Short mmCIF file of C-alpha atoms in Angstrom, two decimals:
data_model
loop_
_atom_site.label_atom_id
_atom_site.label_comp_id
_atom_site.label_asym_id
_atom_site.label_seq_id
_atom_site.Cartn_x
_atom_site.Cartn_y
_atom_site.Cartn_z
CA UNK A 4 271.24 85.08 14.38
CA UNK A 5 270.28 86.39 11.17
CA UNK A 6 269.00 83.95 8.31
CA UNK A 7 268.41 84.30 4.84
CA UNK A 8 266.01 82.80 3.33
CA UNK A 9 262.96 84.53 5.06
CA UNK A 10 260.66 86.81 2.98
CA UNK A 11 262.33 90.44 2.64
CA UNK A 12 260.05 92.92 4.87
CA UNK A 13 257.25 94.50 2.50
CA UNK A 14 256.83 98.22 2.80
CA UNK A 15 252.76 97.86 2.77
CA UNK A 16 253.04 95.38 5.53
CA UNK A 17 253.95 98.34 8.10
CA UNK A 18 251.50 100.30 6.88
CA UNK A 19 248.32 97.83 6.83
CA UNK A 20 249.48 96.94 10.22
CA UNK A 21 247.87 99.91 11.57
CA UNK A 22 244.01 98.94 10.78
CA UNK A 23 244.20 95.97 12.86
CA UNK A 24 245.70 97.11 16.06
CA UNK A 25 243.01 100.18 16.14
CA UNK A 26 240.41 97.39 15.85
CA UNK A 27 242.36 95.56 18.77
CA UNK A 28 242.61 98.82 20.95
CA UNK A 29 238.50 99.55 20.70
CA UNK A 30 237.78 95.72 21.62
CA UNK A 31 240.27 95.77 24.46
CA UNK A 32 238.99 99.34 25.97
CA UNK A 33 235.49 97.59 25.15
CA UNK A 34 235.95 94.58 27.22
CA UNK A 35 238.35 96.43 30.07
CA UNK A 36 235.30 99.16 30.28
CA UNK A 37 232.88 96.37 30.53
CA UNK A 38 234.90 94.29 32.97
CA UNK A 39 235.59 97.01 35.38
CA UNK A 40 231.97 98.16 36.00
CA UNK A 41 231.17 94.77 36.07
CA UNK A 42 228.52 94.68 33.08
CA UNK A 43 230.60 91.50 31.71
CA UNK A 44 228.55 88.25 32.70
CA UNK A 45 230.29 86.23 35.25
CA UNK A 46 229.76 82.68 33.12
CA UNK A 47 232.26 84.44 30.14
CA UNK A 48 234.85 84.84 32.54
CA UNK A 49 233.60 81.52 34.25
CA UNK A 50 234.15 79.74 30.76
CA UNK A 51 237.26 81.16 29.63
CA UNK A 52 238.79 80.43 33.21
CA UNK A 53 237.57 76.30 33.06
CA UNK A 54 239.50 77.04 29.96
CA UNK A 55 242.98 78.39 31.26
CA UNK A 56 242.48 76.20 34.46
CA UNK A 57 245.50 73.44 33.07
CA UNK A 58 247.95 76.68 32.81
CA UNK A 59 247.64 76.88 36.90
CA UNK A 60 247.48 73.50 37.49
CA UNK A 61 250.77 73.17 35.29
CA UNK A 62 252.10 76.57 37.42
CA UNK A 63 251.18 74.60 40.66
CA UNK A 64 253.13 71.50 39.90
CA UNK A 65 256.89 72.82 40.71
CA UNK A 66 255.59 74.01 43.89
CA UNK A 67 253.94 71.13 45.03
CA UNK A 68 256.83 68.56 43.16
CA UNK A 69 259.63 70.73 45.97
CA UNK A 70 257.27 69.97 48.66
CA UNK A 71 257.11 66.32 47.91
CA UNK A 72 260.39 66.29 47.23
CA UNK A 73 261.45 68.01 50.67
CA UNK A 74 259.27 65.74 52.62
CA UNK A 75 260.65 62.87 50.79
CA UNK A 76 264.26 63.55 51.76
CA UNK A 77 264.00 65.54 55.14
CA UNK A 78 265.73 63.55 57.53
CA UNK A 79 263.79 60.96 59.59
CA UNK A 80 264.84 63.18 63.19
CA UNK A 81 263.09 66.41 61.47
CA UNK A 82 260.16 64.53 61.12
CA UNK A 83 259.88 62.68 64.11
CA UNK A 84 260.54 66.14 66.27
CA UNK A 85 257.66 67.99 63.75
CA UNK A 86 255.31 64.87 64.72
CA UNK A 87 255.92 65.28 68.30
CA UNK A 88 255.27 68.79 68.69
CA UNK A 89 251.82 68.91 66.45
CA UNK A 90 250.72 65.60 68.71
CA UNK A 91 251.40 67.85 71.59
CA UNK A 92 249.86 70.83 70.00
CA UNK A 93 246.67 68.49 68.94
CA UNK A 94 245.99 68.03 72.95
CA UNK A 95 246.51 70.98 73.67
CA UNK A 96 244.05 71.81 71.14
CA UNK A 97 241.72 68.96 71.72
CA UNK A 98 241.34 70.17 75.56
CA UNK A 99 240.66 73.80 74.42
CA UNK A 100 237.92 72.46 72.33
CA UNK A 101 236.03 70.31 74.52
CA UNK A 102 236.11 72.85 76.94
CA UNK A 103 234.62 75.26 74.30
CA UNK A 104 232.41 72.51 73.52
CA UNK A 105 230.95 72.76 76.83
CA UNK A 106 230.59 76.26 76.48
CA UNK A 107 228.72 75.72 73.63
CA UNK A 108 226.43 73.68 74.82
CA UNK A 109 225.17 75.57 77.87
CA UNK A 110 225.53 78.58 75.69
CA UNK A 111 222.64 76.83 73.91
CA UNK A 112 220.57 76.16 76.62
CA UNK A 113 220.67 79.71 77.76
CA UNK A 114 219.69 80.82 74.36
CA UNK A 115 216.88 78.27 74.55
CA UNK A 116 215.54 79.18 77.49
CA UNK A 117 215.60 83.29 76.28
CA UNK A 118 213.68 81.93 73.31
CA UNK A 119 216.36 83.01 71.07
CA UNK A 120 216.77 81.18 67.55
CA UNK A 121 220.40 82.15 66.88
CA UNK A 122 222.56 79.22 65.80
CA UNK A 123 226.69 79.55 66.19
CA UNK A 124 227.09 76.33 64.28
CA UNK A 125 229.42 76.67 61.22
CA UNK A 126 229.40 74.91 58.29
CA UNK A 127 232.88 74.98 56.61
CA UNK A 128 234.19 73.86 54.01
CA UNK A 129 237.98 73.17 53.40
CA UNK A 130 239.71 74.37 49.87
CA UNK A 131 243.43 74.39 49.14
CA UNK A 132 245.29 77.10 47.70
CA UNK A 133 246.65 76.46 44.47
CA UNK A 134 250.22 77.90 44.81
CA UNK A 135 250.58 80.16 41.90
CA UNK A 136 251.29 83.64 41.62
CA UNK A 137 248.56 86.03 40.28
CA UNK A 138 249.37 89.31 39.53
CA UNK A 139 251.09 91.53 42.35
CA UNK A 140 249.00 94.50 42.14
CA UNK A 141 246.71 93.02 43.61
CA UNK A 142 245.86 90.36 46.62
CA UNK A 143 244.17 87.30 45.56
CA UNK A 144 244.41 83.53 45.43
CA UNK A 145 243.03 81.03 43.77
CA UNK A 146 241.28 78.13 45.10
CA UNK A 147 240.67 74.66 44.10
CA UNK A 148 236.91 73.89 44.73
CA UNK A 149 234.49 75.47 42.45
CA UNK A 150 230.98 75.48 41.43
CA UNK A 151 231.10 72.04 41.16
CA UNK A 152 231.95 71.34 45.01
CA UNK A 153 229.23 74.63 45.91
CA UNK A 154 231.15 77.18 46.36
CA UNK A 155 229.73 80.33 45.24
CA UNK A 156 230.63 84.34 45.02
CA UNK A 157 230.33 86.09 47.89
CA UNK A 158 231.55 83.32 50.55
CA UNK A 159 233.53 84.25 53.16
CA UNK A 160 237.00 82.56 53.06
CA UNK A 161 238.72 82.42 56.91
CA UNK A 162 241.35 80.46 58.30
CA UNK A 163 242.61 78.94 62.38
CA UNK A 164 243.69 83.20 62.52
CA UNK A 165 240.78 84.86 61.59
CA UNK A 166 238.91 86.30 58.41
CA UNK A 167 240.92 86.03 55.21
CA UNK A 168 238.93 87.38 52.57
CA UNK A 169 235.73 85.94 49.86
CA UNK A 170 235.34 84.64 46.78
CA UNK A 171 235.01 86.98 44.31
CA UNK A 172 234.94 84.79 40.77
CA UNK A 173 233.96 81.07 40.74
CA UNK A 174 234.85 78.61 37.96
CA UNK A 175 233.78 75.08 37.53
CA UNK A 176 236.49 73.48 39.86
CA UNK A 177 238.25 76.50 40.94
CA UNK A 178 237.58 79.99 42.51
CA UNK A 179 239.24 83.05 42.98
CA UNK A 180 239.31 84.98 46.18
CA UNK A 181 240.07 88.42 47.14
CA UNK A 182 242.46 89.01 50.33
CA UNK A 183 241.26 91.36 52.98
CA UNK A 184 244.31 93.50 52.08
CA UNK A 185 243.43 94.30 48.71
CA UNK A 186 243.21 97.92 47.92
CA UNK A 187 239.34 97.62 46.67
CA UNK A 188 238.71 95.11 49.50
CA UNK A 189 236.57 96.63 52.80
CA UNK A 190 234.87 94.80 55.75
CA UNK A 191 232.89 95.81 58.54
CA UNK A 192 234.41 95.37 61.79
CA UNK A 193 234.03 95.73 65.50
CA UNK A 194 235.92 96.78 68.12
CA UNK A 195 235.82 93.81 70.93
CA UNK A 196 236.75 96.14 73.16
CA UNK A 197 234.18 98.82 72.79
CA UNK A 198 231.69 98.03 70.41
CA UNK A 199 232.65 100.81 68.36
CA UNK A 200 231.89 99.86 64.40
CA UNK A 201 234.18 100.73 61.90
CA UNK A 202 235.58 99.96 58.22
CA UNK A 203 238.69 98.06 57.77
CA UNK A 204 239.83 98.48 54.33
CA UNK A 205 242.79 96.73 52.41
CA UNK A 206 246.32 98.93 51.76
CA UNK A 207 247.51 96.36 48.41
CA UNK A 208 250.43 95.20 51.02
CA UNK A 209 249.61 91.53 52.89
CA UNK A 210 250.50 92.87 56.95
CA UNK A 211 248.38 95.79 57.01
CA UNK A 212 244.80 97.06 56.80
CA UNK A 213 243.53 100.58 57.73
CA UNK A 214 240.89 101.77 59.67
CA UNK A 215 239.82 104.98 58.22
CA UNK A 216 237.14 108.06 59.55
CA UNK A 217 237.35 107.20 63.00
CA UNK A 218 236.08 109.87 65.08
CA UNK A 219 238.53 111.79 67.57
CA UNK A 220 236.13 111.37 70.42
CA UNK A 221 236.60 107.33 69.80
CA UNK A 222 238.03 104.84 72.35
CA UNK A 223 240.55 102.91 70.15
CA UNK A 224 244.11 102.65 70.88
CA UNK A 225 247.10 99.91 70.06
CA UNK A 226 246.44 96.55 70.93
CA UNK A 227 242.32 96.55 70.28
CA UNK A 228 241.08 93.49 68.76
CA UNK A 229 238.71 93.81 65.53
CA UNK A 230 236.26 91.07 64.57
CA UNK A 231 233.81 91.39 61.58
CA UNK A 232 230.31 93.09 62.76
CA UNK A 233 228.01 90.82 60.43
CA UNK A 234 226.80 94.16 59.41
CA UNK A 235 225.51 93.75 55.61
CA UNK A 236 225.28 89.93 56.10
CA UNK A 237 228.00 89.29 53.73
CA UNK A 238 230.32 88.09 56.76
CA UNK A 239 229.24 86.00 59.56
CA UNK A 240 229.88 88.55 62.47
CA UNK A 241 232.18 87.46 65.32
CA UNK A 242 235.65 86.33 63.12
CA UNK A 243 238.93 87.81 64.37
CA UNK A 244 239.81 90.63 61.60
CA UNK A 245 242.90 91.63 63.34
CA UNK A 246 244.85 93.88 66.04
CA UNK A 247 244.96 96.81 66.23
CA UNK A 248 249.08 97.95 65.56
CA UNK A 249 248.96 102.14 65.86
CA UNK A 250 246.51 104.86 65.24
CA UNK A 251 247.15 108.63 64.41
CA UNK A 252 245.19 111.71 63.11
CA UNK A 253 244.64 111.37 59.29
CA UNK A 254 245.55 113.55 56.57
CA UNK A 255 242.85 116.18 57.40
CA UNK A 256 243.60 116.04 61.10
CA UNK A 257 239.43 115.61 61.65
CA UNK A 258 239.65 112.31 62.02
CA UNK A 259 241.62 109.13 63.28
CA UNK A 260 243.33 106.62 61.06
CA UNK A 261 244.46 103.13 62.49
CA UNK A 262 246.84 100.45 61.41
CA UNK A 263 245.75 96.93 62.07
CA UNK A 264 247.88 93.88 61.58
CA UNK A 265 245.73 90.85 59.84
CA UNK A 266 244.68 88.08 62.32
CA UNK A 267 244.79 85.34 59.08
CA UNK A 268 247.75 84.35 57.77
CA UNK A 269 247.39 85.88 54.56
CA UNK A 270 250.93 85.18 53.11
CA UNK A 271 251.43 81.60 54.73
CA UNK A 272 248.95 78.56 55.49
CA UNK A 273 248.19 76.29 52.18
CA UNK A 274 244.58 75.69 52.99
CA UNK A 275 241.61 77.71 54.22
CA UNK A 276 237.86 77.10 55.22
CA UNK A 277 234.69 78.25 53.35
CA UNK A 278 232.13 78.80 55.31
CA UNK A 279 228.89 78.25 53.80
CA UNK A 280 226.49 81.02 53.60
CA UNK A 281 223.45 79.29 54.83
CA UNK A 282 224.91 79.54 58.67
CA UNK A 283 225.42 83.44 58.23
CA UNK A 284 223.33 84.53 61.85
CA UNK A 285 220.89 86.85 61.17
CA UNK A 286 220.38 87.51 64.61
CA UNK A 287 223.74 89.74 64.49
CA UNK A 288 224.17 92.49 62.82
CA UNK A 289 221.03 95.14 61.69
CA UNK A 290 217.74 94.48 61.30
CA UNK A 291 216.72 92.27 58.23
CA UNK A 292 215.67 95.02 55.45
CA UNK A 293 211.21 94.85 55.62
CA UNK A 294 211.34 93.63 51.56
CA UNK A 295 213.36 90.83 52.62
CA UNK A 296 211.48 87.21 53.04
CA UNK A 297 212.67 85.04 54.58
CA UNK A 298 212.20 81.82 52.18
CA UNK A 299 211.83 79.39 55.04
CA UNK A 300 210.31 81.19 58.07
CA UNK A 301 210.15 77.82 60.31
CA UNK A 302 213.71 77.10 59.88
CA UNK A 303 215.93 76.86 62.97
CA UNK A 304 218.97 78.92 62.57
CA UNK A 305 219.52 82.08 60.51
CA UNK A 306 218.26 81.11 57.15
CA UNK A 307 220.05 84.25 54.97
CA UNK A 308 220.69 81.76 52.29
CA UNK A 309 219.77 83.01 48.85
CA UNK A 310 216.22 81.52 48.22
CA UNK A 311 216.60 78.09 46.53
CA UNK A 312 219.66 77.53 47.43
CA UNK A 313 220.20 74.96 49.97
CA UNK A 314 223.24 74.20 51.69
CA UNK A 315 223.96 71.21 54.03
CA UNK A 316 224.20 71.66 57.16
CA UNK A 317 226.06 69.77 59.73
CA UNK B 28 257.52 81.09 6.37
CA UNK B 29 255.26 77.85 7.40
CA UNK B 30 258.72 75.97 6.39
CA UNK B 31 260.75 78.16 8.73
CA UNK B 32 258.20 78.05 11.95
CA UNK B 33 257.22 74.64 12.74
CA UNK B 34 253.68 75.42 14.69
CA UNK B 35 253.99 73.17 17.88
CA UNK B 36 257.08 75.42 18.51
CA UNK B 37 255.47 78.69 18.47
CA UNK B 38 252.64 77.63 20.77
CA UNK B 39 254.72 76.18 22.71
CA UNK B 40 256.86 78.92 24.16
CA UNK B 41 253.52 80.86 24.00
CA UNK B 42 252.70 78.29 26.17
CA UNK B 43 255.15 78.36 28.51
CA UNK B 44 254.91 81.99 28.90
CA UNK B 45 251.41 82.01 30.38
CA UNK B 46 252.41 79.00 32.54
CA UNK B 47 255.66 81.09 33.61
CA UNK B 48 253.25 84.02 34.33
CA UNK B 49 252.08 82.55 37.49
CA UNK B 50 254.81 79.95 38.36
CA UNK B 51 255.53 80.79 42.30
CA UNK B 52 258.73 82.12 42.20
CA UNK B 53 260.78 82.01 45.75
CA UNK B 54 260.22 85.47 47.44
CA UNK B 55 262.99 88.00 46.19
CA UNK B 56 262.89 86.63 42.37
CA UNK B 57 258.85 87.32 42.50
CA UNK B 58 259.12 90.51 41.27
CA UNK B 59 261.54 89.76 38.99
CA UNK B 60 260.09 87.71 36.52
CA UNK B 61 260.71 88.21 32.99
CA UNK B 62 257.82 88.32 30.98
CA UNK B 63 258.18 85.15 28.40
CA UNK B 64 255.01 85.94 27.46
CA UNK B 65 255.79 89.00 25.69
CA UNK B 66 259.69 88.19 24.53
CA UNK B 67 257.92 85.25 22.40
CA UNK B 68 255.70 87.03 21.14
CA UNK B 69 258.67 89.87 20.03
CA UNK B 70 260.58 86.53 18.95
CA UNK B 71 257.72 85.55 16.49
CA UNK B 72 256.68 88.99 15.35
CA UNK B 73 260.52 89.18 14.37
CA UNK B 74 261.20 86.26 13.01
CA UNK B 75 257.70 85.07 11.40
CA UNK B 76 255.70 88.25 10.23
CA UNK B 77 252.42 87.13 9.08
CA UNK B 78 249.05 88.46 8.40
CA UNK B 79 247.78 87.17 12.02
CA UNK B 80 250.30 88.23 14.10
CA UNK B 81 248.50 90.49 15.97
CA UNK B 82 244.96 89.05 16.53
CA UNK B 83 247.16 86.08 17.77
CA UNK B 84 249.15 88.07 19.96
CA UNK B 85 245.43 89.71 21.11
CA UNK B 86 244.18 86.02 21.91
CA UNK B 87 247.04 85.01 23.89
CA UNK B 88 247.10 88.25 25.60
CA UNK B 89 243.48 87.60 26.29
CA UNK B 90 244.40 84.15 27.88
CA UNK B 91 247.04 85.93 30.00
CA UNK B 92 244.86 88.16 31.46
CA UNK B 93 242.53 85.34 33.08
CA UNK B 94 245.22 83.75 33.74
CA UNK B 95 247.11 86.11 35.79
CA UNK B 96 243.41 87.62 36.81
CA UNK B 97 244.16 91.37 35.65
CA UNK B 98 241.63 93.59 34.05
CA UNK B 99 240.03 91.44 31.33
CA UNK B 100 241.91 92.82 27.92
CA UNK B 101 244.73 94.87 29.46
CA UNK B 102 247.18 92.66 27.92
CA UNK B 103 245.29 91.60 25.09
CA UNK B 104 245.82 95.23 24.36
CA UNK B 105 249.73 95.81 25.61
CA UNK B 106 250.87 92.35 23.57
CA UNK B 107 249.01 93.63 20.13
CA UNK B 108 250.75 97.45 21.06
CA UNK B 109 253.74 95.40 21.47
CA UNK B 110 253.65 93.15 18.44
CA UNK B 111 252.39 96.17 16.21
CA UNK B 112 255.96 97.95 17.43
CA UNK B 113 257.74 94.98 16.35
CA UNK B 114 256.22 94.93 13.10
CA UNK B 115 256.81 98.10 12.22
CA UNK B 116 260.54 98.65 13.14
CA UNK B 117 261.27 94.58 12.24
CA UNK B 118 263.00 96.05 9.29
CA UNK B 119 265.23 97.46 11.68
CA UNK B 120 264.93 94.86 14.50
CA UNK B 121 266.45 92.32 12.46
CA UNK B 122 269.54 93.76 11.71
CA UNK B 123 270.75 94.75 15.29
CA UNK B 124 273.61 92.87 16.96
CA UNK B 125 272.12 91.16 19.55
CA UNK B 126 272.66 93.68 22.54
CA UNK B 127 271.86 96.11 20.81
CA UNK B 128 268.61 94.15 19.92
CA UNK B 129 268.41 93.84 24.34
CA UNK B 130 268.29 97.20 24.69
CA UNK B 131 265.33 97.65 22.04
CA UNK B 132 263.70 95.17 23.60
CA UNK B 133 264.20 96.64 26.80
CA UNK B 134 262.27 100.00 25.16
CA UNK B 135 259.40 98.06 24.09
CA UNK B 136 258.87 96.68 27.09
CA UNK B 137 259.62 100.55 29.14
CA UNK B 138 257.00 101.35 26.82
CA UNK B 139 254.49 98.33 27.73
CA UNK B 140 254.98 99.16 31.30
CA UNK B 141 254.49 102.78 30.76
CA UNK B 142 251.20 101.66 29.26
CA UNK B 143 250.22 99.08 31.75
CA UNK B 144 250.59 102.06 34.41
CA UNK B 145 248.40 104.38 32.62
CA UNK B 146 245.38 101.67 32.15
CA UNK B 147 245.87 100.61 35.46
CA UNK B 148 245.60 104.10 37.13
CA UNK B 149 242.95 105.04 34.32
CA UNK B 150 241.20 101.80 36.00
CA UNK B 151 242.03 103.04 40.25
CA UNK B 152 244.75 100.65 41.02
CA UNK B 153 247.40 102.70 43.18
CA UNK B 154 251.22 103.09 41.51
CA UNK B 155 252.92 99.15 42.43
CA UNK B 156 255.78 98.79 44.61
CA UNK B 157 259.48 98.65 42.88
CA UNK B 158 259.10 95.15 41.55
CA UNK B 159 257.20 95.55 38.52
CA UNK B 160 258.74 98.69 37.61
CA UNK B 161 262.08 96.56 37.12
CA UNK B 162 260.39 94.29 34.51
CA UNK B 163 261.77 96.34 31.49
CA UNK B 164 265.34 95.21 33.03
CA UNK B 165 264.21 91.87 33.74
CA UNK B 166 263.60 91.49 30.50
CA UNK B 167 266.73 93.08 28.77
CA UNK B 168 268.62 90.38 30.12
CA UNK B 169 266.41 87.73 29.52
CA UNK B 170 266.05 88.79 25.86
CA UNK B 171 269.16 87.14 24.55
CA UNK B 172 268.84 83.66 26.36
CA UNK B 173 265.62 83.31 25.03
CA UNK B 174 266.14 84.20 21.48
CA UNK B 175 269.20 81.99 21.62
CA UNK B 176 267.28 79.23 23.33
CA UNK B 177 264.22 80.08 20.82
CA UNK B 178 266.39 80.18 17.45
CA UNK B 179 268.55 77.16 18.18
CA UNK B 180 264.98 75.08 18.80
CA UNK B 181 263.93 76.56 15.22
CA UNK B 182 266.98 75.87 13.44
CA UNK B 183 267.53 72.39 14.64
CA UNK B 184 263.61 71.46 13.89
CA UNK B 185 264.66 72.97 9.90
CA UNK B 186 267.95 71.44 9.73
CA UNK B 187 265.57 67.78 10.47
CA UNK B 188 262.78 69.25 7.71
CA UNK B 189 265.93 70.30 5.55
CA UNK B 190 267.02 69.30 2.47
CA UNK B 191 263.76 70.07 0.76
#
């Protein structure tokens, strides 16, 4: 355990030890203050993280080797029952959809013949979920498109459930996105039901968000489904946030509080759809702020795109 | 003390702690993973001491924190606190039977927990769940695998480089 041979411990070297950590404590408490009010320039994080980006990849590979590996030798009988029962899921699916299709369709003649401009066409993007663990304090994944494939802060990451959270830090080819459920996370919502708007904001555990400052004259109760309002045009409106699990006076007994159970899979599901901000509808949510301008006033469909930016659209 | 510490070992269990920092663990280990990160760090602070020690252990810490997305310098600043403890009681440190050298490891880290709570509450993250607070544990019994594992890498690269 112990070798000789190593230089005997210097008394000065304890002591001159104590210059450099103060120096490492000011630029740490530098950079933490800097980072958490968000003065620190998104391209030095960008850079470092193109930098650290094998370290994931490398953290991803067990993960992904098991899977192989447990498709590989699954037995043939597993398989051929799984493919059976997503073929008959994919008609069941495929006559939802053309059903909905129709829908669509005279849904856009209607809106044509009001005069209406509002486009429900969604551009999405798919991105996969690199399967590593980030740090448990807090609910986040990380994503492998980046800048490089147009992805951008601020998108709004769903999946087949519902709303699962946006990116909050883009590299070149990977992005980070933060989970409904996080603690600092909040989204407007909408009760289906009702109307009523609220705020659904994120408890730091994966099967629950709460709906604080409800009023006690409010018709909510268990079993209400919440979908995002569009309200501050960050999410499209319309996307299932969840249900609606229990709701009980608050701490101050002024107002409600509710429980809602996520409508994404937030724990499960190794892929998830961007959608692309261009096809955000500004015909939902509150009126477009009067210092806004529209960059492209003739364009069909809600152009809330960032000037400059252009997006394709399907 | 270049003899002693052949380079492409030290960065590589560096190495492999940041990778092991966000390796998905199956559900009820998740919690419970040690922190290699930090034990190699202790490992090389013991058994190398050199003038860089800590801006090294800063850097990697640095590297940790994207990696594992936390606050941007929180554990550049708890691995140079940790490697600046290490220095100062190696004297010490060095000399301890093995479990006994476990259970000041197991300190160290009670006290880089302690100060990962305080910068994480000073920053409005809520108190974590029970997981975490086990890590000091976690890695009091991790200590002596690694340092075994660690030392007989070291010792078989200078019995090869021997008989200089």
């Amino acid at each position: 355990m112990i070798h000789a041979g190593s230089p005997a411990p210097k008394l000065s070297e304890a002591a001159a030890g104590t210059l450099p950590l103060l120096a490492c404590i000011t630029l740490s408490a530098v950079l933490m203050v800097a980072d958490h009010r968000g003065d620190l320039s998104p391209r030095v994080r960008g850079a470092i993280s193109t930098a650290v980006e094998p370290v994931w990849r490398l953290a991803a590979l067990p993960a992904a080797a098991w899977r192989w590996a447990d498709t590989a030798l699954s037995r043939q009988q597993v398989l051929a029952d799984e493919t059976i029962t997503l073929r008959r899921e994919l008609q069941l699916r495929d006559a939802q959809l053309a059903r909905l299709e129709a829908v669509a369709r005279e849904n856009q003649r209607l809106r044509a013949l009001l005069g209406g401009k509002g486009d429900f066409r969604l551009a999405v993007q798919m991105a996969g979920i690199v399967d590593v663990d980030l740090d448990p304090w807090r609910q986040r994944v990380r994503l492998d498109r980046g800048s490089a494939e147009g992805v951008e802060v601020g998108q709004a990451v769903i999946d087949a459930g519902g709303m699962l959270g946006q990116v909050v830090q883009v590299s070149e080819h990977g992005a980070t996105a933060l989970l409904l459920t996080d603690a600092s996370h909040s989204v407007p919502v909408q009760l289906v039901r009702t109307g009523l708007r609220l705020m659904a904001v994120g408890t730091g555990t994966s099967d629950t968000l709460r709906v604080p400052n409800i009023p006690q004259s409010a018709d909510i109760r268990a079993g209400d489904l919440l979908v995002t309002s569009g309200i501050g045009g960050r999410f499209p409106a319309g996307f299932a946030v969840g249900t609606v699990r229990a709701v009980g006076p608050d701490d101050t007994r002024l107002f409600l509080v509710a429980e809602v159970t996520p409508a994404a899979q937030l724990d499960r599901g190794l892929e998830v759809l961007l959608v692309m901000r261009g096809e955000i509808d500004v015909d939902v949510g509150p009126p477009i702020p009067a210092d806004y301008r529209d960059p492209a006033p003739v364009a069909a469909g809600g152009a809330a795109a960032a000037p400059g930016a252009a997006e394709p659209r399907q | 003390m270049n003899r002693d510490t052949p380079l492409w070992l030290r960065l590589a269990s560096l190495a492999v702690g940041l990778v092991f920092l966000v390796v998905p663990l199956p559900p009820p280990f998740d919690g419970l993973r040690p922190h290699l990160l930090a034990l190699s760090l202790i490992y090389w602070a013991l058994e190398s001491p050199g003038r860089g020690g800590m801006a090294l252990a800063w850097a990697v810490g640095l590297l940790a924190d994207v990696v594992s997305g936390t606050l941007l310098g929180e554990q550049a600043l708890r691995m140079a606190v940790l490697v600046f403890l290490v220095q100062r009681f190696r004297a010490q440190l060095r000399f301890f039977p093995l479990w006994q050298q476990s259970a000041a490891v197991g300190l160290l880290l009670l006290n880089d927990l302690a100060l990962m709570a305080s910068i994480r509450l000073i920053a409005g993250a809520g108190l974590p769940d029970w997981g975490p607070m086990l890590a000091p544990l976690v890695g009091l019994a991790a200590w002596p695998w690694w340092f075994l594992l660690l030392d007989a890498l070291r010792l078989r690269h200078r019995e090869r480089a021997g008989g200089r």
